[in-house]
Coordinates of C-alpha atoms in Angstrom, one line a residue:
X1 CA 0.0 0.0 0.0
X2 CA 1.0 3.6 -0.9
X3 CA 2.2 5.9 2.0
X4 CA 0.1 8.8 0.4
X5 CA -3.5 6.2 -0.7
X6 CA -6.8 7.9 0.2
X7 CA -7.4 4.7 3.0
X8 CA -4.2 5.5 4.7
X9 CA -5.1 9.7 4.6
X10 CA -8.3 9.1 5.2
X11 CA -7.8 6.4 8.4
X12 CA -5.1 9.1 9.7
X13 CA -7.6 11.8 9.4
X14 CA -10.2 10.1 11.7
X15 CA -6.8 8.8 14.2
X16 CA -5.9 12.7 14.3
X17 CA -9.2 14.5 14.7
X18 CA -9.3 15.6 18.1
X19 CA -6.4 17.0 17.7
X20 CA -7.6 18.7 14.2
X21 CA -10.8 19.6 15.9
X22 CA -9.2 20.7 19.0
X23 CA -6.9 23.3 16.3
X24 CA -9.4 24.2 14.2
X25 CA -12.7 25.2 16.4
X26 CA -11.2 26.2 20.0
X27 CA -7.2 26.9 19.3
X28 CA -6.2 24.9 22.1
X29 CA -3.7 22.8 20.1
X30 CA -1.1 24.6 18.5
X31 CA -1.2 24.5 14.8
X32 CA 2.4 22.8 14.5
X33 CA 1.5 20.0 17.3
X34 CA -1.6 18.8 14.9
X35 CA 0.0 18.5 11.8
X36 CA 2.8 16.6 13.7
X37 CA 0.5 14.5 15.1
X38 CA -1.7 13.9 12.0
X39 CA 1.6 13.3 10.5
X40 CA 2.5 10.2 13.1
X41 CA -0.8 9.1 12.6
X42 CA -0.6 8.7 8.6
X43 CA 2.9 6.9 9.4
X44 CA 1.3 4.7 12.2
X45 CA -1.9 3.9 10.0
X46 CA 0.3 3.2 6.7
X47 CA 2.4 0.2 8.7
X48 CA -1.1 -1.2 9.8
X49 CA -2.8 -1.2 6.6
X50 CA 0.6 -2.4 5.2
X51 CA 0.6 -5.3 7.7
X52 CA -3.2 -6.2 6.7
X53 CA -3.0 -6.3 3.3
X54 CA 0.2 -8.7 3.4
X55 CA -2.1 -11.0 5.3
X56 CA -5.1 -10.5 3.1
X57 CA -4.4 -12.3 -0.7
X58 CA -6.3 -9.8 -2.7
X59 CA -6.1 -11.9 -6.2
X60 CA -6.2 -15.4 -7.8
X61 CA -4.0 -18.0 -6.7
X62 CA -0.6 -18.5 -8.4
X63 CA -0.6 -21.7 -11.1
X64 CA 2.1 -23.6 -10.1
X65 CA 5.3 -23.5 -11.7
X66 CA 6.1 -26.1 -14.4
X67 CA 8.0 -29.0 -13.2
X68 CA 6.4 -28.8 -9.7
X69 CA 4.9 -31.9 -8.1
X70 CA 2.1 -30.2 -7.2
X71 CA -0.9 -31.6 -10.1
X72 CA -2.8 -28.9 -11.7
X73 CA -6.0 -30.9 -11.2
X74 CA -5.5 -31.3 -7.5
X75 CA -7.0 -34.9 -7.0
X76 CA -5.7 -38.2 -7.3
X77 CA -3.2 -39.1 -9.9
X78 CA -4.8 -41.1 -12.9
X79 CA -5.4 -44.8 -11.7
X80 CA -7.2 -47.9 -12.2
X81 CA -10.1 -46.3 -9.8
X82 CA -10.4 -43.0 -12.1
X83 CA -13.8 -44.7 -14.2
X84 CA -15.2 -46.3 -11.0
X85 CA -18.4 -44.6 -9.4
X86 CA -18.2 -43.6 -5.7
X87 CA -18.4 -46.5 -3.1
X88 CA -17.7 -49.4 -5.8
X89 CA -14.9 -51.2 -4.3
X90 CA -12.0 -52.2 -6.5
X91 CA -10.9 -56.1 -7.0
X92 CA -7.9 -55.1 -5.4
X93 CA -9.4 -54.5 -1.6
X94 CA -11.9 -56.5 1.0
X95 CA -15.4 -54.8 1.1
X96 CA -14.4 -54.5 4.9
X97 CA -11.8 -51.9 4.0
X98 CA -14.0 -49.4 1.9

């Protein structure tokens, strides 16, 4: 995420307000100490958003590279039970095992 991104401003903006409010409509926080603080909070707000959206996968997942054991179908690899219907034993096992 951007350092300067309307969600980081705008999050910082809502962190700072008292101290924007507090500047703005009674003058009992000096000019300088709410743009420093408004400035903290945009650095302070950027790291979280930063840290949320690295946890967050915001796209598809990645095909897997060629060569990788990993199958691209993602089930079982092709076998004599790949025709069977579901719950059909094969030859091969007891109907106690199934």
């Amino acid at each position: 995420m951007r350092l300067l991104s309307l969600p980081v401003l705008v999050a910082a903006g809502v962190l700072a307000s008292p101290a924007l409010w507090h500047t703005a409509m009674t003058g009992t926080v000096p000019f300088d100490v709410a743009v420093i603080r408004y400035l903290a909070a945009v650095v302070v707000t950027w790291a979280a958003l930063s840290m949320v959206g690295s946890l967050v996968t915001w796209g598809p997942a990645e095909a897997p590279a060629p060569g990788s054991d990993v199958r691209a179908g993602g089930g079982q690899p092709p076998g004599s039970d790949m025709g069977r219907p579901a719950g059909v034993a094969s030859g091969e096992t007891a109907p106690a095992d199934v």
